Coordinates of C-alpha atoms in Angstrom, one line a residue:
M1 CA 0.0 0.0 0.0
T2 CA 1.0 3.6 -0.5
R3 CA -0.4 6.7 1.2
P4 CA -1.5 9.4 -1.3
N5 CA 0.0 12.5 0.5
V6 CA 3.7 12.1 -0.2
H7 CA 4.5 13.8 -3.5
A8 CA 1.9 12.6 -6.0
V9 CA -1.6 13.9 -5.3
H10 CA -4.4 11.3 -5.4
R11 CA -8.1 11.7 -5.2
S12 CA -8.3 11.0 -1.5
W13 CA -6.0 12.3 1.3
E14 CA -6.9 9.4 3.6
R15 CA -7.2 6.3 1.5
E16 CA -4.3 3.9 1.2
Y17 CA -3.9 2.9 -2.5
P18 CA -2.5 -0.5 -3.6
V19 CA 0.1 -0.1 -6.3
V20 CA -1.1 -1.7 -9.5
E21 CA 1.7 -3.7 -11.1
R22 CA 0.1 -5.3 -14.2
A23 CA -3.2 -6.2 -15.8
E24 CA -4.6 -9.0 -17.9
G25 CA -8.1 -9.4 -19.3
I26 CA -10.5 -8.3 -16.6
Y27 CA -8.0 -8.5 -13.8
L28 CA -5.6 -6.0 -12.1
F29 CA -2.7 -7.2 -10.0
D30 CA -0.9 -5.2 -7.3
R31 CA 2.7 -5.3 -6.1
E32 CA 1.9 -8.0 -3.5
G33 CA 0.4 -10.2 -6.2
K34 CA -3.2 -9.7 -5.1
R35 CA -5.8 -10.0 -8.0
Y36 CA -8.7 -7.7 -8.4
I37 CA -11.6 -7.8 -10.9
D38 CA -11.7 -4.5 -12.8
G39 CA -15.5 -4.1 -12.2
S40 CA -15.5 -0.4 -12.9
G41 CA -13.6 -0.6 -16.2
G42 CA -11.2 2.1 -14.9
S43 CA -12.4 5.4 -13.4
A44 CA -14.8 4.7 -14.9
V45 CA -16.3 2.9 -17.9
V46 CA -13.0 3.1 -19.9
T47 CA -11.6 -0.5 -20.4
A48 CA -13.5 -1.9 -23.3
I49 CA -11.4 -4.6 -24.9
G50 CA -9.7 -5.7 -21.7
H51 CA -6.2 -5.3 -20.3
G52 CA -3.0 -6.7 -22.0
I53 CA -4.2 -6.8 -25.6
D54 CA -1.0 -6.7 -27.6
D55 CA -2.6 -5.3 -30.8
V56 CA -3.0 -1.8 -29.3
P57 CA 0.5 -1.2 -27.8
Q58 CA 2.1 -2.8 -30.9
A59 CA 0.2 -0.4 -33.2
M60 CA 1.2 2.6 -31.0
Y61 CA 4.8 1.5 -31.0
A62 CA 4.9 1.1 -34.7
Q63 CA 3.5 4.6 -35.1
A64 CA 5.9 6.1 -32.5
K65 CA 8.9 4.7 -34.5
K66 CA 7.7 6.6 -37.5
F67 CA 6.8 9.8 -35.6
S68 CA 5.0 10.4 -32.4
F69 CA 4.0 14.0 -32.8
S70 CA 3.6 16.6 -35.5
P71 CA 2.6 20.3 -35.7
A72 CA -1.2 20.3 -36.2
H73 CA -1.1 23.7 -37.8
A74 CA 1.2 22.5 -40.6
F75 CA 0.4 18.7 -41.2
T76 CA -2.2 16.1 -41.1
H77 CA -1.3 12.4 -40.8
A78 CA -2.5 8.9 -41.8
P79 CA -3.6 7.7 -38.4
M80 CA -6.0 10.6 -38.0
L81 CA -7.4 10.3 -41.5
D82 CA -7.8 6.5 -41.2
L83 CA -9.5 6.8 -37.8
A84 CA -11.9 9.4 -39.1
D85 CA -13.0 7.2 -41.9
L86 CA -13.4 4.3 -39.5
V87 CA -15.5 6.3 -37.0
V88 CA -17.8 7.8 -39.7
D89 CA -18.4 4.2 -41.0
L90 CA -19.4 3.2 -37.4
A91 CA -21.4 6.3 -36.6
P92 CA -25.0 5.9 -35.5
G93 CA -28.1 6.5 -37.7
E94 CA -27.9 9.3 -40.2
L95 CA -24.4 10.2 -39.0
K96 CA -23.1 7.0 -40.7
G97 CA -21.3 8.2 -43.9
N98 CA -22.7 11.7 -43.4
S99 CA -20.5 13.3 -40.7
R100 CA -17.0 14.6 -39.9
V101 CA -14.9 14.0 -36.9
W102 CA -12.9 16.3 -34.6
F103 CA -10.3 14.6 -32.3
T104 CA -9.3 15.8 -28.9
C105 CA -7.9 14.4 -25.7
T106 CA -10.5 13.7 -22.9
G107 CA -14.2 13.3 -22.4
T108 CA -14.4 16.7 -20.8
D109 CA -12.7 18.1 -23.9
A110 CA -15.2 16.3 -26.1
T111 CA -18.3 17.6 -24.5
D112 CA -16.8 21.1 -24.2
D113 CA -15.9 21.1 -27.9
A114 CA -19.4 19.7 -28.8
V115 CA -20.9 22.7 -27.0
R116 CA -18.4 25.1 -28.7
L117 CA -19.4 23.6 -32.1
A118 CA -23.1 24.2 -31.4
R119 CA -22.4 27.8 -30.4
Q120 CA -20.3 28.5 -33.5
Y121 CA -22.8 26.8 -35.8
W122 CA -25.5 29.3 -34.8
V123 CA -23.2 32.3 -34.8
E124 CA -22.1 31.6 -38.3
Q125 CA -25.8 31.4 -39.3
G126 CA -26.4 34.8 -38.0
K127 CA -28.1 33.8 -34.8
P128 CA -25.6 34.9 -32.1
G129 CA -28.3 35.0 -29.4
K130 CA -28.4 31.2 -29.4
Y131 CA -25.8 30.4 -26.7
Q132 CA -27.6 28.5 -23.8
V133 CA -27.1 24.8 -23.3
I134 CA -29.9 23.0 -21.6
S135 CA -28.9 19.9 -19.6
R136 CA -30.4 17.6 -16.9
W137 CA -29.9 17.6 -13.2
Q138 CA -27.9 14.6 -12.1
G139 CA -26.2 14.5 -15.5
F140 CA -22.4 14.7 -15.7
H141 CA -20.5 16.0 -18.8
G142 CA -17.0 16.7 -17.5
N143 CA -14.9 18.4 -14.9
S144 CA -13.8 21.7 -16.5
I145 CA -15.4 24.9 -15.2
S146 CA -17.5 25.2 -18.4
A147 CA -18.6 21.5 -18.5
A148 CA -19.4 21.5 -14.8
G149 CA -21.7 24.5 -15.4
Y150 CA -23.9 22.5 -17.8
S151 CA -23.6 19.3 -15.8
G152 CA -26.1 18.6 -13.1
L153 CA -24.0 16.7 -10.5
V154 CA -24.5 18.9 -7.5
A155 CA -21.6 17.7 -5.4
R156 CA -19.1 18.6 -8.1
R157 CA -20.7 21.9 -8.9
K158 CA -21.0 23.4 -5.4
L159 CA -17.4 24.7 -4.9
F160 CA -17.1 26.4 -8.2
L161 CA -20.7 27.6 -8.6
P162 CA -19.8 31.3 -8.6
M163 CA -17.5 30.8 -11.6
F164 CA -20.1 29.2 -13.9
V165 CA -21.9 30.6 -16.9
E166 CA -25.0 29.0 -15.5
S167 CA -27.1 26.8 -17.8
P168 CA -30.8 25.8 -17.6
H169 CA -31.4 22.3 -16.2
I170 CA -34.4 20.0 -16.5
P171 CA -35.2 17.0 -14.3
P172 CA -33.6 13.7 -15.1
A173 CA -35.3 10.8 -16.8
F174 CA -35.3 8.7 -13.7
C175 CA -38.3 6.5 -13.1
Y176 CA -37.1 5.0 -9.8
H177 CA -37.1 8.4 -8.2
C178 CA -39.4 10.2 -10.6
P179 CA -39.1 14.0 -9.9
F180 CA -42.7 14.4 -10.8
E181 CA -43.9 11.5 -8.6
L182 CA -45.5 9.8 -11.6
T183 CA -45.3 6.3 -13.1
F184 CA -44.3 5.3 -16.6
P185 CA -46.0 5.1 -19.1
S186 CA -49.0 7.0 -17.7
C187 CA -46.6 9.9 -17.0
K188 CA -46.6 10.5 -20.8
L189 CA -42.9 11.2 -20.5
K190 CA -43.2 14.5 -18.6
C191 CA -39.5 14.4 -18.0
A192 CA -38.9 14.7 -21.8
R193 CA -41.6 17.3 -22.2
A194 CA -39.9 19.4 -19.5
L195 CA -37.3 20.2 -22.3
E196 CA -40.0 22.0 -24.2
T197 CA -41.0 24.0 -21.1
A198 CA -37.4 25.0 -20.5
I199 CA -37.0 26.1 -24.2
R200 CA -40.1 28.2 -24.0
Q201 CA -39.0 29.8 -20.7
Q202 CA -35.6 30.7 -22.0
G203 CA -36.8 31.5 -25.6
A204 CA -35.8 29.2 -28.4
E205 CA -33.9 32.2 -29.9
N206 CA -31.5 31.9 -26.9
V207 CA -30.9 28.1 -26.8
A208 CA -28.2 26.5 -28.8
A209 CA -28.3 22.9 -27.7
F210 CA -29.6 20.2 -25.4
I211 CA -27.0 17.7 -24.0
A212 CA -27.8 14.3 -22.4
E213 CA -26.2 10.9 -21.7
P214 CA -28.1 7.9 -23.2
V215 CA -27.4 6.1 -19.9
V216 CA -26.6 8.3 -16.9
G217 CA -23.4 6.9 -15.3
A218 CA -21.4 8.7 -12.7
S219 CA -24.2 10.4 -10.8
L220 CA -27.1 7.9 -11.1
G221 CA -25.3 4.5 -11.4
A222 CA -26.4 3.4 -14.9
V223 CA -29.9 4.8 -15.5
P224 CA -31.2 4.4 -19.1
A225 CA -34.0 6.7 -20.3
P226 CA -37.5 5.2 -20.5
Q227 CA -38.8 4.0 -23.9
G228 CA -39.8 7.0 -26.1
Y229 CA -37.8 9.6 -24.1
F230 CA -35.1 10.4 -26.8
E231 CA -37.7 10.2 -29.6
T232 CA -39.6 13.0 -27.8
V233 CA -36.4 14.9 -27.2
R234 CA -35.5 14.7 -30.9
E235 CA -38.9 15.9 -32.0
I236 CA -38.8 18.9 -29.6
C237 CA -35.2 19.8 -30.7
D238 CA -36.3 19.8 -34.3
R239 CA -39.4 21.8 -33.7
Y240 CA -37.5 24.6 -31.9
E241 CA -34.3 24.5 -33.9
I242 CA -32.1 23.2 -31.1
L243 CA -29.1 20.9 -31.7
F244 CA -29.2 17.6 -29.8
I245 CA -25.8 16.6 -28.4
A246 CA -25.5 12.9 -27.2
D247 CA -22.8 12.5 -24.5
E248 CA -21.5 9.1 -25.4
V249 CA -18.3 9.4 -23.3
M250 CA -19.3 6.5 -21.2
T251 CA -21.9 4.7 -23.4
G252 CA -19.9 4.6 -26.7
W253 CA -17.9 1.8 -28.2
G254 CA -20.1 -1.3 -27.5
R255 CA -20.6 -0.7 -23.8
T256 CA -24.4 -1.0 -23.9
G257 CA -24.5 -3.9 -26.4
A258 CA -24.7 -1.5 -29.4
M259 CA -21.8 0.6 -30.8
W260 CA -23.6 3.7 -29.3
G261 CA -26.0 4.0 -26.4
I262 CA -28.3 6.3 -28.4
E263 CA -28.8 3.5 -31.0
H264 CA -31.2 1.8 -28.6
S265 CA -33.7 4.6 -29.1
G266 CA -33.3 4.7 -32.9
V267 CA -32.6 8.5 -32.7
T268 CA -29.7 10.3 -34.4
P269 CA -28.1 13.2 -32.5
D270 CA -26.8 16.3 -34.4
I271 CA -23.5 16.1 -32.5
L272 CA -22.0 13.2 -30.5
A273 CA -19.2 13.4 -28.0
S274 CA -17.2 10.3 -27.1
A275 CA -13.9 9.2 -25.3
K276 CA -12.9 6.5 -22.8
G277 CA -13.6 3.3 -24.7
I278 CA -12.3 4.6 -28.0
T279 CA -8.8 3.5 -27.0
S280 CA -9.9 1.2 -24.1
G281 CA -7.7 3.2 -21.8
Y282 CA -4.4 2.4 -23.5
T283 CA -3.9 6.1 -24.2
P284 CA -6.1 9.3 -23.9
L285 CA -8.2 10.2 -26.9
A286 CA -11.6 11.7 -27.5
L287 CA -13.8 12.9 -30.4
V288 CA -16.7 14.9 -31.6
I289 CA -18.8 13.6 -34.5
A290 CA -21.3 16.0 -36.1
R291 CA -23.5 16.0 -39.2
D292 CA -21.7 17.0 -42.4
D293 CA -24.1 20.0 -42.8
V294 CA -23.1 21.3 -39.3
W295 CA -19.5 21.4 -40.2
A296 CA -20.4 22.8 -43.7
V297 CA -21.8 26.0 -42.1
L298 CA -18.4 26.7 -40.6
E299 CA -16.7 25.8 -43.9
K300 CA -18.9 28.0 -45.9
A301 CA -18.2 30.9 -43.6
H302 CA -14.4 30.2 -43.9
S303 CA -14.5 30.0 -40.1
P304 CA -12.1 27.4 -38.6
F305 CA -13.5 25.5 -35.6
R306 CA -12.6 27.6 -32.5
A307 CA -11.3 24.8 -30.4
G308 CA -8.2 22.6 -30.0
H309 CA -5.3 21.6 -27.7
T310 CA -1.7 20.8 -28.3
F311 CA -2.3 17.1 -28.3
N312 CA -5.4 16.9 -30.4
A313 CA -5.4 14.0 -32.8
N314 CA -2.1 12.7 -31.5
A315 CA -0.8 10.2 -34.1
V316 CA 0.2 7.5 -31.5
S317 CA -3.2 7.7 -29.8
C318 CA -5.0 7.6 -33.2
A319 CA -3.1 4.4 -34.1
G320 CA -4.0 2.9 -30.8
A321 CA -7.6 3.7 -31.3
I322 CA -7.8 2.1 -34.7
A323 CA -6.3 -1.1 -33.2
A324 CA -8.7 -1.1 -30.2
I325 CA -11.8 -0.5 -32.4
R326 CA -10.8 -3.3 -34.8
Y327 CA -10.3 -5.7 -31.9
L328 CA -13.7 -4.7 -30.5
V329 CA -15.4 -5.4 -33.8
D330 CA -13.4 -8.5 -34.9
H331 CA -14.1 -10.2 -31.5
H332 CA -17.8 -9.4 -31.5
L333 CA -17.6 -7.8 -28.1
M334 CA -20.9 -5.9 -28.5
Q335 CA -22.7 -9.2 -28.6
N336 CA -20.8 -10.3 -25.5
A337 CA -21.8 -7.1 -23.8
L338 CA -25.4 -7.9 -24.5
E339 CA -25.2 -11.5 -23.3
R340 CA -23.1 -10.8 -20.2
G341 CA -25.3 -7.8 -19.5
L342 CA -28.4 -10.0 -19.3
Q343 CA -26.5 -12.4 -17.0
A344 CA -25.5 -9.4 -14.8
Q345 CA -29.1 -8.2 -14.5
A346 CA -30.3 -11.7 -13.6
G347 CA -27.5 -12.1 -11.0
L348 CA -28.2 -8.7 -9.5
R349 CA -31.9 -9.5 -9.1
G350 CA -30.8 -12.6 -7.3
I351 CA -28.7 -10.5 -4.9
M352 CA -31.6 -8.1 -4.5
D353 CA -33.8 -11.1 -3.4
H354 CA -31.8 -11.7 -0.3
H355 CA -30.4 -8.2 0.6
S356 CA -33.2 -5.9 1.7
I357 CA -30.9 -2.8 1.3
V358 CA -30.8 -3.3 -2.5
G359 CA -33.7 -1.2 -3.8
D360 CA -33.1 -1.1 -7.6
V361 CA -31.2 -3.0 -10.3
R362 CA -30.6 -1.1 -13.6
G363 CA -28.4 -0.7 -16.6
L364 CA -27.9 -1.6 -20.2
G365 CA -25.4 -4.1 -21.5
L366 CA -22.2 -4.0 -19.5
M367 CA -23.0 -0.7 -17.8
F368 CA -25.1 -1.7 -14.8
G369 CA -25.7 -0.8 -11.2
L370 CA -27.5 -1.1 -7.9
E371 CA -29.1 1.4 -5.6
Y372 CA -29.1 0.9 -1.9
V373 CA -32.1 2.1 0.2
R374 CA -33.1 2.2 3.8
N375 CA -36.7 1.2 3.0
R376 CA -37.5 -0.7 -0.2
E377 CA -41.2 0.2 0.0
T378 CA -40.7 3.9 0.3
R379 CA -37.3 4.0 -1.6
E380 CA -36.0 6.1 1.2
P381 CA -32.2 6.6 0.9
F382 CA -29.7 6.1 3.7
P383 CA -28.4 9.1 5.6
P384 CA -25.2 10.2 3.8
E385 CA -23.2 9.9 6.9
L386 CA -23.5 6.1 6.8
R387 CA -21.5 6.1 3.5
V388 CA -23.2 2.9 2.3
S389 CA -21.9 2.8 -1.2
A390 CA -18.4 3.8 -0.2
R391 CA -18.3 1.1 2.5
I392 CA -19.5 -1.5 0.0
D393 CA -16.8 -0.3 -2.4
Q394 CA -14.2 -0.8 0.4
A395 CA -15.4 -4.2 1.3
A396 CA -15.4 -5.3 -2.3
M397 CA -11.9 -4.0 -2.7
R398 CA -10.7 -6.1 0.2
L399 CA -12.3 -9.1 -1.5
G400 CA -10.8 -8.4 -4.8
L401 CA -13.4 -6.4 -6.8
V402 CA -13.0 -2.8 -7.9
T403 CA -16.4 -1.0 -8.0
Y404 CA -17.4 2.6 -8.7
P405 CA -19.4 4.1 -5.8
C406 CA -21.9 6.9 -6.6
S407 CA -24.0 9.2 -4.6
G408 CA -26.5 12.0 -5.2
A409 CA -29.3 10.3 -7.1
V410 CA -32.0 11.7 -4.9
E411 CA -32.3 15.5 -5.4
G412 CA -28.5 15.6 -6.1
V413 CA -27.5 15.1 -2.5
L414 CA -28.8 11.8 -1.2
G415 CA -28.7 8.2 -2.4
D416 CA -26.1 5.4 -2.6
M417 CA -25.3 3.5 -5.8
T418 CA -22.7 1.2 -7.2
L419 CA -21.8 1.5 -10.9
F420 CA -20.2 -1.4 -12.8
A421 CA -18.6 -1.4 -16.3
P422 CA -16.3 -4.5 -16.5
P423 CA -14.2 -5.0 -19.7
L424 CA -16.3 -6.3 -22.6
V425 CA -14.2 -9.4 -22.8
I426 CA -15.7 -10.7 -19.5
T427 CA -16.8 -14.4 -19.6
A428 CA -19.8 -16.0 -18.0
A429 CA -17.6 -17.6 -15.3
E430 CA -15.9 -14.3 -14.6
M431 CA -19.2 -12.5 -14.3
N432 CA -20.3 -15.1 -11.7
E433 CA -17.1 -14.4 -9.8
L434 CA -17.9 -10.6 -9.9
L435 CA -21.4 -11.2 -8.6
A436 CA -20.3 -13.6 -5.9
I437 CA -17.8 -11.0 -4.5
L438 CA -20.4 -8.3 -4.7
D439 CA -22.9 -10.4 -2.8
R440 CA -20.3 -11.0 0.0
A441 CA -19.4 -7.3 0.2
I442 CA -23.1 -6.2 0.5
A443 CA -23.7 -8.8 3.2
E444 CA -20.7 -7.6 5.2
V445 CA -21.8 -4.0 5.1
E446 CA -25.5 -4.7 5.6
A447 CA -24.8 -6.7 8.8
K448 CA -23.2 -3.6 10.3
L449 CA -25.9 -1.0 9.4
P450 CA -28.1 0.3 12.2
T451 CA -31.6 -1.2 12.3
D452 CA -34.6 1.0 13.0

């Protein structure tokens, strides 16, 4: 173990971190040789094709031997061009074959640049008043000051709130804790229709885009939208001339059993932001895909896209991404995500049957989660001082399973969840191992909780 407060700054000042030494498949190994299941897929929902796949580092090494970096203001390069072709060929719905791709570094960069693109698109069309970005409470779109402003994760917003250019928020599509206290489908998707209300309140002439995650990850623990939600959103955006941005940073690259999470709804976004699984964590890379006619507005105005970083479209990262995507497709990992996802849902319901603190099981493909409640009938959350999801995470870690604890599902401040996103190569036997460890971790914590 190593304490975080020596020279390197870690996420926690108190936690003792094992030193990871190597990784293979779904497993991580520390210096002492202890094995852990990578149940969170990194921090989080990153590791798609699994650890230790030689194809990716070999492709990166081959590119690095040619050249590792080039001045973007002076050159393009083959890995970027080839990756753009591959991405457009795999893009969802009407974006397939009808889009262009911008490469950047992180998921936060991708959502930030997607918003920048939406803004510039309207300015170049002579509508500079369209600047607002509507998002959802309990949504998360990145950790920069700008991205946190249009995110809805209360805990990560609070400290920096005075610095934001504030954005309008609407309630989340979250049936388990419906913000309107209604029931699907008799609710008639009031959560989706709230977008129209917000647009009318702000004035459509002031709204540039609506951004949403197909499955809400970091703040809600794998909550998919109800059937018909994104179809309604798409119709509202079209009616009021609002661009729809799909945040696929977590849900892209086969995670949900489709290449893109939004594909489950049959809806095509105008702009799509993605990262994480594009390289499966072997190297940082992110992207923005947008309809060809969106980019054409900038091109016609002779207005270069007003975004970019030094390491955008890094050649070594692009080469690694091509190898990772080809491995994902060639080994049919989306189908495995579907099958193992169904196995996970069944196993979690079994855990729910004999642990009363488990209130909900949810997810899509290999992005799934649990919510822990004090009272299953009323769905009352535990008091935050009990730190239920954090304690389950710690118990699981001792038993050899890495989880991703979440909080804030209820009104942004209450609620305990665990998010899972194991590598897409996970087998049926390995999934059973993950579920068995989780069962033991929940039992250990449940036995120590106070009883009313």
